[in-house]
mmCIF file of C-alpha atoms and ligand atoms in Angstrom:
data_model
loop_
_atom_site.group_PDB
_atom_site.id
_atom_site.type_symbol
_atom_site.label_atom_id
_atom_site.label_comp_id
_atom_site.label_asym_id
_atom_site.label_seq_id
_atom_site.Cartn_x
_atom_site.Cartn_y
_atom_site.Cartn_z
ATOM 1 C CA UNK X 1 0.000 0.000 0.000
ATOM 2 C CA UNK X 2 1.174 3.485 -0.724
ATOM 3 C CA UNK X 3 1.210 5.899 2.185
ATOM 4 C CA UNK X 4 -0.260 9.390 2.203
ATOM 5 C CA UNK X 5 3.161 10.958 1.830
ATOM 6 C CA UNK X 6 3.860 8.891 -1.267
ATOM 7 C CA UNK X 7 0.395 9.599 -2.673
ATOM 8 C CA UNK X 8 1.098 13.342 -2.396
ATOM 9 C CA UNK X 9 4.536 12.929 -3.974
ATOM 10 C CA UNK X 10 2.846 10.979 -6.776
ATOM 11 C CA UNK X 11 0.361 13.829 -7.322
ATOM 12 C CA UNK X 12 3.241 16.349 -7.519
ATOM 13 C CA UNK X 13 5.199 14.238 -9.996
ATOM 14 C CA UNK X 14 2.150 13.681 -12.196
ATOM 15 C CA UNK X 15 1.337 17.395 -12.366
ATOM 16 C CA UNK X 16 4.890 18.035 -13.568
ATOM 17 C CA UNK X 17 4.512 15.206 -16.122
ATOM 18 C CA UNK X 18 1.289 16.790 -17.413
ATOM 19 C CA UNK X 19 2.393 20.415 -17.395
ATOM 20 C CA UNK X 20 6.139 20.482 -18.002
ATOM 21 C CA UNK X 21 8.160 23.315 -16.433
ATOM 22 C CA UNK X 22 6.023 24.624 -13.615
ATOM 23 C CA UNK X 23 6.225 26.877 -10.533
ATOM 24 C CA UNK X 24 5.862 25.340 -7.089
ATOM 25 C CA UNK X 25 2.905 27.649 -6.428
ATOM 26 C CA UNK X 26 1.102 26.265 -9.510
ATOM 27 C CA UNK X 27 1.759 22.697 -8.333
ATOM 28 C CA UNK X 28 0.148 23.633 -5.030
ATOM 29 C CA UNK X 29 -2.929 24.998 -6.801
ATOM 30 C CA UNK X 30 -3.261 21.953 -9.070
ATOM 31 C CA UNK X 31 -2.816 19.365 -6.322
ATOM 32 C CA UNK X 32 -4.552 21.133 -3.458
ATOM 33 C CA UNK X 33 -1.451 20.602 -1.313
ATOM 34 C CA UNK X 34 -0.062 23.387 0.870
ATOM 35 C CA UNK X 35 2.916 25.414 -0.393
ATOM 36 C CA UNK X 36 5.059 23.954 2.378
ATOM 37 C CA UNK X 37 4.075 20.381 1.476
ATOM 38 C CA UNK X 38 4.873 20.992 -2.204
ATOM 39 C CA UNK X 39 8.271 22.452 -1.285
ATOM 40 C CA UNK X 40 9.010 19.332 0.773
ATOM 41 C CA UNK X 41 7.940 16.891 -1.930
ATOM 42 C CA UNK X 42 9.813 18.770 -4.647
ATOM 43 C CA UNK X 43 12.979 18.694 -2.508
ATOM 44 C CA UNK X 44 12.652 14.953 -1.993
ATOM 45 C CA UNK X 45 11.897 14.260 -5.672
ATOM 46 C CA UNK X 46 14.907 16.405 -6.648
ATOM 47 C CA UNK X 47 17.091 14.511 -4.246
ATOM 48 C CA UNK X 48 15.980 11.259 -5.907
ATOM 49 C CA UNK X 49 16.839 12.718 -9.287
ATOM 50 C CA UNK X 50 13.313 12.793 -10.709
ATOM 51 C CA UNK X 51 12.935 16.590 -10.726
ATOM 52 C CA UNK X 52 15.335 19.368 -11.569
ATOM 53 C CA UNK X 53 15.289 23.159 -11.145
ATOM 54 C CA UNK X 54 15.312 25.358 -14.232
ATOM 55 C CA UNK X 55 16.810 28.877 -14.467
ATOM 56 C CA UNK X 56 14.918 31.579 -12.594
ATOM 57 C CA UNK X 57 12.015 33.189 -14.434
ATOM 58 C CA UNK X 58 11.117 36.839 -13.876
ATOM 59 C CA UNK X 59 7.433 37.049 -12.999
ATOM 60 C CA UNK X 60 5.316 39.473 -15.039
ATOM 61 C CA UNK X 61 3.668 40.312 -11.786
ATOM 62 C CA UNK X 62 4.886 39.222 -8.400
ATOM 63 C CA UNK X 63 8.216 37.712 -7.470
ATOM 64 C CA UNK X 64 10.531 35.844 -9.827
ATOM 65 C CA UNK X 65 10.369 32.065 -9.396
ATOM 66 C CA UNK X 66 12.446 28.988 -10.113
ATOM 67 C CA UNK X 67 10.359 26.467 -12.093
ATOM 68 C CA UNK X 68 10.880 22.732 -11.738
ATOM 69 C CA UNK X 69 10.619 20.050 -14.412
ATOM 70 C CA UNK X 70 11.178 16.328 -14.805
ATOM 71 C CA UNK X 71 14.840 15.439 -15.018
ATOM 72 C CA UNK X 72 14.792 13.504 -18.289
ATOM 73 C CA UNK X 73 18.578 13.215 -18.507
ATOM 74 C CA UNK X 74 19.494 11.168 -15.489
ATOM 75 C CA UNK X 75 17.489 7.936 -15.789
ATOM 76 C CA UNK X 76 16.151 5.649 -18.458
ATOM 77 C CA UNK X 77 13.256 3.264 -18.070
ATOM 78 C CA UNK X 78 13.733 0.018 -19.973
ATOM 79 C CA UNK X 79 10.811 -1.550 -21.788
ATOM 80 C CA UNK X 80 10.324 -4.924 -23.471
ATOM 81 C CA UNK X 81 7.425 -6.543 -25.277
ATOM 82 C CA UNK X 82 7.161 -10.211 -26.146
ATOM 83 C CA UNK X 83 5.056 -10.790 -29.243
ATOM 84 C CA UNK X 84 4.214 -14.051 -30.990
ATOM 85 C CA UNK X 85 7.128 -13.767 -33.420
ATOM 86 C CA UNK X 86 9.448 -11.100 -32.101
ATOM 87 C CA UNK X 87 10.813 -9.161 -29.162
ATOM 88 C CA UNK X 88 10.817 -5.380 -28.929
ATOM 89 C CA UNK X 89 13.216 -3.776 -26.488
ATOM 90 C CA UNK X 90 13.815 -0.083 -25.876
ATOM 91 C CA UNK X 91 14.713 2.812 -23.609
ATOM 92 C CA UNK X 92 12.413 5.648 -22.562
ATOM 93 C CA UNK X 93 12.973 8.791 -20.554
ATOM 94 C CA UNK X 94 10.791 9.777 -17.606
ATOM 95 C CA UNK X 95 8.438 11.632 -19.939
ATOM 96 C CA UNK X 96 7.845 8.423 -21.886
ATOM 97 C CA UNK X 97 9.830 9.541 -24.918
ATOM 98 C CA UNK X 98 11.361 6.568 -26.723
ATOM 99 C CA UNK X 99 15.126 7.145 -26.978
ATOM 100 C CA UNK X 100 15.917 3.909 -28.790
ATOM 101 C CA UNK X 101 14.155 0.682 -29.702
ATOM 102 C CA UNK X 102 14.981 -2.537 -31.457
ATOM 103 C CA UNK X 103 12.855 -5.380 -32.763
ATOM 104 C CA UNK X 104 14.233 -8.862 -33.353
ATOM 105 C CA UNK X 105 12.693 -12.280 -34.062
ATOM 106 C CA UNK X 106 12.780 -14.777 -31.180
ATOM 107 C CA UNK X 107 12.065 -17.884 -33.282
ATOM 108 C CA UNK X 108 9.710 -19.257 -30.633
ATOM 109 C CA UNK X 109 12.600 -19.903 -28.238
ATOM 110 C CA UNK X 110 12.115 -21.179 -24.701
ATOM 111 C CA UNK X 111 11.411 -18.532 -22.005
ATOM 112 C CA UNK X 112 14.951 -18.675 -20.577
ATOM 113 C CA UNK X 113 16.438 -18.045 -24.023
ATOM 114 C CA UNK X 114 14.122 -15.119 -24.699
ATOM 115 C CA UNK X 115 14.987 -13.661 -21.305
ATOM 116 C CA UNK X 116 18.699 -13.895 -22.134
ATOM 117 C CA UNK X 117 18.013 -12.281 -25.508
ATOM 118 C CA UNK X 118 16.148 -9.377 -23.861
ATOM 119 C CA UNK X 119 19.022 -8.842 -21.403
ATOM 120 C CA UNK X 120 21.582 -8.812 -24.203
ATOM 121 C CA UNK X 121 19.583 -6.363 -26.326
ATOM 122 C CA UNK X 122 19.140 -4.094 -23.319
ATOM 123 C CA UNK X 123 22.864 -4.087 -22.585
ATOM 124 C CA UNK X 124 23.600 -3.072 -26.165
ATOM 125 C CA UNK X 125 21.004 -0.293 -26.106
ATOM 126 C CA UNK X 126 22.233 1.043 -22.765
ATOM 127 C CA UNK X 127 25.837 1.135 -23.954
ATOM 128 C CA UNK X 128 24.919 2.613 -27.333
ATOM 129 C CA UNK X 129 22.255 5.128 -26.349
ATOM 130 C CA UNK X 130 22.418 5.855 -22.644
ATOM 131 C CA UNK X 131 25.975 5.307 -21.416
ATOM 132 C CA UNK X 132 25.683 8.049 -18.777
ATOM 133 C CA UNK X 133 22.206 7.269 -17.520
ATOM 134 C CA UNK X 134 21.034 4.968 -14.775
ATOM 135 C CA UNK X 135 18.444 2.330 -15.732
ATOM 136 C CA UNK X 136 15.545 2.770 -13.362
ATOM 137 C CA UNK X 137 13.935 -0.580 -13.962
ATOM 138 C CA UNK X 138 12.483 -2.805 -16.649
ATOM 139 C CA UNK X 139 8.835 -3.074 -17.579
ATOM 140 C CA UNK X 140 7.740 -6.035 -19.661
ATOM 141 C CA UNK X 141 4.430 -6.576 -21.424
ATOM 142 C CA UNK X 142 3.027 -9.483 -23.336
ATOM 143 C CA UNK X 143 -0.312 -10.713 -24.578
ATOM 144 C CA UNK X 144 -2.510 -13.431 -23.221
ATOM 145 C CA UNK X 145 -3.098 -14.097 -19.569
ATOM 146 C CA UNK X 146 -0.570 -12.389 -17.288
ATOM 147 C CA UNK X 147 -0.690 -12.162 -13.503
ATOM 148 C CA UNK X 148 0.855 -8.798 -12.700
ATOM 149 C CA UNK X 149 1.067 -9.393 -8.937
ATOM 150 C CA UNK X 150 3.353 -12.423 -9.283
ATOM 151 C CA UNK X 151 4.938 -11.350 -12.594
ATOM 152 C CA UNK X 152 3.880 -14.628 -14.160
ATOM 153 C CA UNK X 153 2.658 -15.454 -17.649
ATOM 154 C CA UNK X 154 -0.206 -17.731 -16.665
ATOM 155 C CA UNK X 155 -0.997 -18.741 -20.220
ATOM 156 C CA UNK X 156 0.098 -17.566 -23.649
ATOM 157 C CA UNK X 157 -1.485 -19.859 -26.227
ATOM 158 C CA UNK X 158 0.589 -18.802 -29.242
ATOM 159 C CA UNK X 159 3.914 -19.064 -27.395
ATOM 160 C CA UNK X 160 2.728 -22.200 -25.627
ATOM 161 C CA UNK X 161 3.861 -20.730 -22.284
ATOM 162 C CA UNK X 162 2.176 -21.807 -19.071
ATOM 163 C CA UNK X 163 3.106 -20.552 -15.604
ATOM 164 C CA UNK X 164 6.303 -18.825 -16.740
ATOM 165 C CA UNK X 165 7.783 -16.726 -13.852
ATOM 166 C CA UNK X 166 8.907 -13.996 -16.233
ATOM 167 C CA UNK X 167 9.615 -11.355 -13.577
ATOM 168 C CA UNK X 168 11.852 -13.640 -11.531
ATOM 169 C CA UNK X 169 13.725 -14.864 -14.606
ATOM 170 C CA UNK X 170 14.383 -11.320 -15.822
ATOM 171 C CA UNK X 171 15.304 -10.005 -12.370
ATOM 172 C CA UNK X 172 17.925 -12.704 -12.054
ATOM 173 C CA UNK X 173 19.491 -12.039 -15.438
ATOM 174 C CA UNK X 174 19.325 -8.223 -15.538
ATOM 175 C CA UNK X 175 19.605 -7.315 -11.845
ATOM 176 C CA UNK X 176 16.971 -4.650 -12.493
ATOM 177 C CA UNK X 177 13.701 -3.963 -10.722
ATOM 178 C CA UNK X 178 11.289 -5.738 -13.111
ATOM 179 C CA UNK X 179 7.512 -5.323 -13.539
ATOM 180 C CA UNK X 180 5.452 -7.563 -15.803
ATOM 181 C CA UNK X 181 1.922 -6.926 -17.006
ATOM 182 C CA UNK X 182 -0.487 -7.864 -19.772
ATOM 183 C CA UNK X 183 0.034 -5.582 -22.765
ATOM 184 C CA UNK X 184 -3.524 -4.208 -22.861
ATOM 185 C CA UNK X 185 -3.418 -3.253 -19.175
ATOM 186 C CA UNK X 186 0.067 -1.778 -19.603
ATOM 187 C CA UNK X 187 -1.192 0.270 -22.561
ATOM 188 C CA UNK X 188 -3.963 1.657 -20.386
ATOM 189 C CA UNK X 189 -1.309 2.855 -17.930
ATOM 190 C CA UNK X 190 0.584 4.415 -20.839
ATOM 191 C CA UNK X 191 -2.517 6.174 -22.188
ATOM 192 C CA UNK X 192 -3.491 7.498 -18.761
ATOM 193 C CA UNK X 193 0.004 8.781 -17.997
ATOM 194 C CA UNK X 194 1.225 9.919 -21.394
ATOM 195 C CA UNK X 195 -1.517 9.699 -24.001
ATOM 196 C CA UNK X 196 -5.233 10.261 -23.607
ATOM 197 C CA UNK X 197 -6.277 12.307 -20.548
ATOM 198 C CA UNK X 198 -9.849 11.099 -21.212
ATOM 199 C CA UNK X 199 -8.666 7.578 -20.360
ATOM 200 C CA UNK X 200 -8.378 8.730 -16.743
ATOM 201 C CA UNK X 201 -12.130 8.573 -16.201
ATOM 202 C CA UNK X 202 -12.769 5.176 -17.832
ATOM 203 C CA UNK X 203 -11.271 3.331 -20.771
ATOM 204 C CA UNK X 204 -11.265 0.077 -22.697
ATOM 205 C CA UNK X 205 -8.085 -0.888 -24.525
ATOM 206 C CA UNK X 206 -8.531 -3.387 -27.344
ATOM 207 C CA UNK X 207 -5.431 -5.050 -28.786
ATOM 208 C CA UNK X 208 -5.745 -6.823 -32.121
ATOM 209 C CA UNK X 209 -2.436 -8.281 -33.282
ATOM 210 C CA UNK X 210 -1.682 -11.975 -33.423
ATOM 211 C CA UNK X 211 -2.980 -12.082 -29.866
ATOM 212 C CA UNK X 212 -6.337 -10.418 -29.321
ATOM 213 C CA UNK X 213 -7.179 -9.186 -25.837
ATOM 214 C CA UNK X 214 -8.609 -6.224 -23.956
ATOM 215 C CA UNK X 215 -8.403 -4.368 -20.652
ATOM 216 C CA UNK X 216 -10.673 -2.014 -18.741
ATOM 217 C CA UNK X 217 -10.042 0.740 -16.197
ATOM 218 C CA UNK X 218 -12.275 3.070 -14.263
ATOM 219 C CA UNK X 219 -11.135 5.904 -12.003
ATOM 220 C CA UNK X 220 -7.656 5.003 -10.810
ATOM 221 C CA UNK X 221 -8.228 1.273 -11.056
ATOM 222 C CA UNK X 222 -7.253 -1.025 -13.886
ATOM 223 C CA UNK X 223 -9.453 -4.069 -13.485
ATOM 224 C CA UNK X 224 -7.691 -7.395 -12.955
ATOM 225 C CA UNK X 225 -10.388 -9.599 -11.437
ATOM 226 C CA UNK X 226 -9.742 -12.951 -9.777
ATOM 227 C CA UNK X 227 -6.395 -14.382 -10.945
ATOM 228 C CA UNK X 228 -5.930 -11.369 -13.241
ATOM 229 C CA UNK X 229 -7.937 -13.052 -15.966
ATOM 230 C CA UNK X 230 -9.997 -10.039 -17.113
ATOM 231 C CA UNK X 231 -9.984 -9.021 -20.759
ATOM 232 C CA UNK X 232 -9.912 -12.436 -22.409
ATOM 233 C CA UNK X 233 -11.983 -11.554 -25.464
ATOM 234 C CA UNK X 234 -10.092 -13.928 -27.781
ATOM 235 C CA UNK X 235 -12.926 -16.459 -27.958
ATOM 236 C CA UNK X 236 -15.777 -14.041 -28.299
ATOM 237 C CA UNK X 237 -18.059 -15.378 -31.042
ATOM 238 C CA UNK X 238 -18.274 -13.044 -34.031
ATOM 239 C CA UNK X 239 -20.748 -12.998 -36.924
ATOM 240 C CA UNK X 240 -19.862 -14.074 -40.448
ATOM 241 C CA UNK X 241 -16.869 -16.213 -39.514
ATOM 242 C CA UNK X 242 -16.312 -19.950 -39.753
ATOM 243 C CA UNK X 243 -12.611 -19.663 -38.967
ATOM 244 C CA UNK X 244 -11.579 -22.598 -36.792
ATOM 245 C CA UNK X 245 -9.912 -21.710 -33.498
ATOM 246 C CA UNK X 246 -7.285 -23.403 -31.330
ATOM 247 C CA UNK X 247 -9.990 -23.691 -28.645
ATOM 248 C CA UNK X 248 -11.784 -26.276 -30.796
ATOM 249 C CA UNK X 249 -14.703 -24.088 -31.806
ATOM 250 C CA UNK X 250 -15.030 -21.802 -34.808
ATOM 251 C CA UNK X 251 -15.853 -18.154 -35.410
ATOM 252 C CA UNK X 252 -13.848 -16.828 -32.449
ATOM 253 C CA UNK X 253 -12.668 -13.195 -32.575
ATOM 254 C CA UNK X 254 -8.954 -13.960 -32.256
ATOM 255 C CA UNK X 255 -8.945 -16.763 -34.813
ATOM 256 C CA UNK X 256 -10.802 -14.495 -37.253
ATOM 257 C CA UNK X 257 -8.803 -11.251 -36.987
ATOM 258 C CA UNK X 258 -5.377 -12.533 -35.869
ATOM 259 C CA UNK X 259 -2.540 -11.284 -38.064
ATOM 260 C CA UNK X 260 -1.656 -14.896 -38.853
ATOM 261 C CA UNK X 261 -5.129 -15.516 -40.245
ATOM 262 C CA UNK X 262 -4.972 -12.378 -42.387
ATOM 263 C CA UNK X 263 -1.559 -13.421 -43.725
ATOM 264 C CA UNK X 264 -2.812 -16.921 -44.514
ATOM 265 C CA UNK X 265 -5.920 -15.611 -46.280
ATOM 266 C CA UNK X 266 -3.818 -13.190 -48.322
ATOM 267 C CA UNK X 267 -1.513 -16.007 -49.391
ATOM 268 C CA UNK X 268 -4.477 -18.251 -50.285
ATOM 269 C CA UNK X 269 -5.907 -15.459 -52.407
ATOM 270 C CA UNK X 270 -2.570 -15.122 -54.196
ATOM 271 C CA UNK X 271 -1.988 -11.564 -52.932
ATOM 272 C CA UNK X 272 1.396 -12.455 -51.457
ATOM 273 C CA UNK X 273 3.633 -15.443 -52.071
ATOM 274 C CA UNK X 274 4.023 -16.562 -48.487
ATOM 275 C CA UNK X 275 1.851 -15.909 -45.437
ATOM 276 C CA UNK X 276 3.822 -12.856 -44.341
ATOM 277 C CA UNK X 277 1.799 -10.280 -42.389
ATOM 278 C CA UNK X 278 4.193 -7.305 -42.721
ATOM 279 C CA UNK X 279 4.174 -7.810 -46.510
ATOM 280 C CA UNK X 280 0.377 -7.798 -46.764
ATOM 281 C CA UNK X 281 0.209 -4.769 -44.453
ATOM 282 C CA UNK X 282 2.668 -2.887 -46.685
ATOM 283 C CA UNK X 283 0.616 -3.846 -49.724
ATOM 284 C CA UNK X 284 -2.551 -2.438 -48.127
ATOM 285 C CA UNK X 285 -0.731 0.664 -46.870
ATOM 286 C CA UNK X 286 0.307 1.476 -50.444
ATOM 287 C CA UNK X 287 -3.300 1.190 -51.618
ATOM 288 C CA UNK X 288 -3.550 -2.285 -53.221
ATOM 289 C CA UNK X 289 -7.332 -2.611 -53.574
ATOM 290 C CA UNK X 290 -7.634 -6.312 -52.735
ATOM 291 C CA UNK X 291 -5.342 -6.027 -49.728
ATOM 292 C CA UNK X 292 -7.257 -2.990 -48.477
ATOM 293 C CA UNK X 293 -10.534 -4.910 -48.884
ATOM 294 C CA UNK X 294 -9.166 -7.757 -46.758
ATOM 295 C CA UNK X 295 -8.338 -5.316 -43.956
ATOM 296 C CA UNK X 296 -11.696 -3.556 -44.195
ATOM 297 C CA UNK X 297 -13.497 -6.878 -43.870
ATOM 298 C CA UNK X 298 -11.395 -7.551 -40.776
ATOM 299 C CA UNK X 299 -12.052 -4.031 -39.429
ATOM 300 C CA UNK X 300 -15.799 -4.720 -39.500
ATOM 301 C CA UNK X 301 -15.259 -7.730 -37.261
ATOM 302 C CA UNK X 302 -13.076 -5.706 -34.877
ATOM 303 C CA UNK X 303 -15.993 -3.239 -34.858
ATOM 304 C CA UNK X 304 -18.350 -6.006 -33.691
ATOM 305 C CA UNK X 305 -16.146 -6.648 -30.678
ATOM 306 C CA UNK X 306 -15.723 -2.931 -29.979
ATOM 307 C CA UNK X 307 -19.506 -2.408 -30.049
ATOM 308 C CA UNK X 308 -20.016 -5.195 -27.542
ATOM 309 C CA UNK X 309 -17.318 -3.788 -25.231
ATOM 310 C CA UNK X 310 -18.955 -0.347 -25.402
ATOM 311 C CA UNK X 311 -22.298 -1.823 -24.392
ATOM 312 C CA UNK X 312 -20.988 -4.013 -21.575
ATOM 313 C CA UNK X 313 -18.593 -1.486 -20.019
ATOM 314 C CA UNK X 314 -19.733 1.944 -21.273
ATOM 315 C CA UNK X 315 -16.244 3.482 -21.178
ATOM 316 C CA UNK X 316 -15.486 7.173 -21.704
ATOM 317 C CA UNK X 317 -13.271 6.044 -24.594
ATOM 318 C CA UNK X 318 -12.234 2.841 -26.330
ATOM 319 C CA UNK X 319 -8.717 2.731 -27.739
ATOM 320 C CA UNK X 320 -7.824 0.303 -30.517
ATOM 321 C CA UNK X 321 -4.261 -0.796 -31.010
ATOM 322 C CA UNK X 322 -4.030 -2.334 -34.449
ATOM 323 C CA UNK X 323 -1.426 -2.099 -37.188
ATOM 324 C CA UNK X 324 -4.009 -1.638 -39.937
ATOM 325 C CA UNK X 325 -5.706 1.172 -37.996
ATOM 326 C CA UNK X 326 -2.302 2.821 -37.961
ATOM 327 C CA UNK X 327 -1.238 2.100 -41.542
ATOM 328 C CA UNK X 328 -4.229 1.385 -43.776
ATOM 329 C CA UNK X 329 -6.519 4.187 -44.828
ATOM 330 C CA UNK X 330 -10.134 3.760 -43.848
ATOM 331 C CA UNK X 331 -9.744 0.964 -41.277
ATOM 332 C CA UNK X 332 -10.474 3.211 -38.309
ATOM 333 C CA UNK X 333 -13.587 4.632 -40.045
ATOM 334 C CA UNK X 334 -14.785 1.117 -40.849
ATOM 335 C CA UNK X 335 -14.491 0.078 -37.192
ATOM 336 C CA UNK X 336 -16.345 3.257 -36.170
ATOM 337 C CA UNK X 337 -19.111 2.618 -38.716
ATOM 338 C CA UNK X 338 -19.624 -0.885 -37.398
ATOM 339 C CA UNK X 339 -19.776 0.414 -33.808
ATOM 340 C CA UNK X 340 -22.335 3.061 -34.805
ATOM 341 C CA UNK X 341 -24.525 0.396 -36.394
ATOM 342 C CA UNK X 342 -24.271 -2.150 -33.599
ATOM 343 C CA UNK X 343 -23.788 -0.393 -30.269
ATOM 344 C CA UNK X 344 -26.764 0.640 -28.153
ATOM 345 C CA UNK X 345 -24.714 3.015 -25.995
ATOM 346 C CA UNK X 346 -21.989 4.583 -28.142
ATOM 347 C CA UNK X 347 -23.644 7.632 -29.708
ATOM 348 C CA UNK X 348 -20.600 9.058 -31.435
ATOM 349 C CA UNK X 349 -17.958 6.538 -32.471
ATOM 350 C CA UNK X 350 -15.837 9.282 -34.030
ATOM 351 C CA UNK X 351 -15.419 10.840 -30.625
ATOM 352 C CA UNK X 352 -15.339 7.773 -28.378
ATOM 353 C CA UNK X 353 -13.322 5.266 -30.402
ATOM 354 C CA UNK X 354 -9.727 6.298 -31.044
ATOM 355 C CA UNK X 355 -6.434 4.849 -32.228
ATOM 356 C CA UNK X 356 -3.458 4.296 -29.932
ATOM 357 C CA UNK X 357 -1.528 7.418 -28.909
ATOM 358 C CA UNK X 358 1.810 5.716 -29.638
ATOM 359 C CA UNK X 359 1.980 4.907 -33.362
ATOM 360 C CA UNK X 360 5.230 3.104 -34.139
ATOM 361 C CA UNK X 361 6.306 2.785 -30.516
ATOM 362 C CA UNK X 362 3.249 0.983 -29.097
ATOM 363 C CA UNK X 363 4.961 -2.201 -27.981
ATOM 364 C CA UNK X 364 8.000 -0.750 -26.270
ATOM 365 C CA UNK X 365 5.801 1.898 -24.646
ATOM 366 C CA UNK X 366 3.495 -0.838 -23.341
ATOM 367 C CA UNK X 367 6.456 -2.625 -21.769
ATOM 368 C CA UNK X 368 7.996 0.469 -20.219
ATOM 369 C CA UNK X 369 4.589 1.626 -18.956
ATOM 370 C CA UNK X 370 4.476 -1.316 -16.559
ATOM 371 C CA UNK X 371 7.512 0.254 -14.868
ATOM 372 C CA UNK X 372 6.654 3.939 -15.411
ATOM 373 C CA UNK X 373 3.273 3.390 -13.811
ATOM 374 C CA UNK X 374 4.916 2.010 -10.672
ATOM 375 C CA UNK X 375 7.215 4.999 -10.555
ATOM 376 C CA UNK X 376 4.481 7.609 -10.944
ATOM 377 C CA UNK X 377 2.199 5.788 -8.542
ATOM 378 C CA UNK X 378 4.771 5.441 -5.810
ATOM 379 C CA UNK X 379 7.864 7.585 -6.446
ATOM 380 C CA UNK X 380 9.153 7.380 -2.873
ATOM 381 C CA UNK X 381 9.162 3.620 -2.583
ATOM 382 C CA UNK X 382 10.482 2.702 -6.006
ATOM 383 C CA UNK X 383 13.512 0.544 -5.476
ATOM 384 C CA UNK X 384 16.292 2.675 -6.847
ATOM 385 C CA UNK X 385 19.850 1.860 -7.684
ATOM 386 C CA UNK X 386 22.107 3.933 -5.434
ATOM 387 C CA UNK X 387 22.655 7.330 -6.981
ATOM 388 C CA UNK X 388 26.221 7.549 -8.199
HETATM 389 ZN ZN1 ZN U 401 -11.713 -19.923 -29.705
#
């Protein structure tokens, strides 16, 4: 549990994240804390290296003041994402800006091998891009069923992982403070901290890659549910699909819209030579009519799921993370159209259904957000390497 002192420090740090360079008196107004309390928290956060003082500013009226801002030079937060085919590893500053990222295939290797690969990639990035900074910790996100509290991948069907203690494995190899979370929940943290302020009231994150899952948050709480199993929308039955699923049934959401399925269909239709998703995505992005049509058909099915999530959870916004939404013209509109036709509660899909705030850096941001969220939630108790 976070104490009151840490909760106030968290409020101070988050105001600075939102506003940038800011006077202590403004922080006091925004947080409702007393001037003396703000001065104390700022001093402590400076001592930890999270905040820094900027040159004095002459006030137009009143006294000159010394604004404070996040110190984005001292630390890096490491992020990693484990996808079905590849790993993404990167470094972010305290403002969530991606300083460097790298994506490599993992060839379906065993967990221990992937952990070693992540550690090696991180070492290279730290040496190459942040030789003078201290790594503050490592956040890791992946799809499927992840128990954040124990840092365990309970089940990842595509990777065929069951009960993998990912946090412990990575802590041992990297020596860093490691946090592990499901990628949709981690993306909600990222959106609330760095992306969509509207996500702070209530939000559904839908992730449609190879893995398809979702997460939901209201107020300050991201919903986990018993055993952290919330958000498993993979086997939701969708209309107009006979696609057979690994669960033994057919017409499931994940089996129908998974990137692997799209790649296979494109190859069957002779659009690409082999079932290669990036190739078919590039084809659609450059306007190939048949490839675009394939993605629009898929977008309508994503829209079915989005409409249902709107009606069940009635979020302030629903955020879709999908490569075709990012790269293929018209996919987002198609999803919105489907939601408008099907949802009983979403009156304005244009306004309430949006694309991810992190185009091109979604996966590494998801990973790092698992760590950044811990930091912003509890800046005084974050386990820190000793300041050098
Ligand atoms: Zn299924």
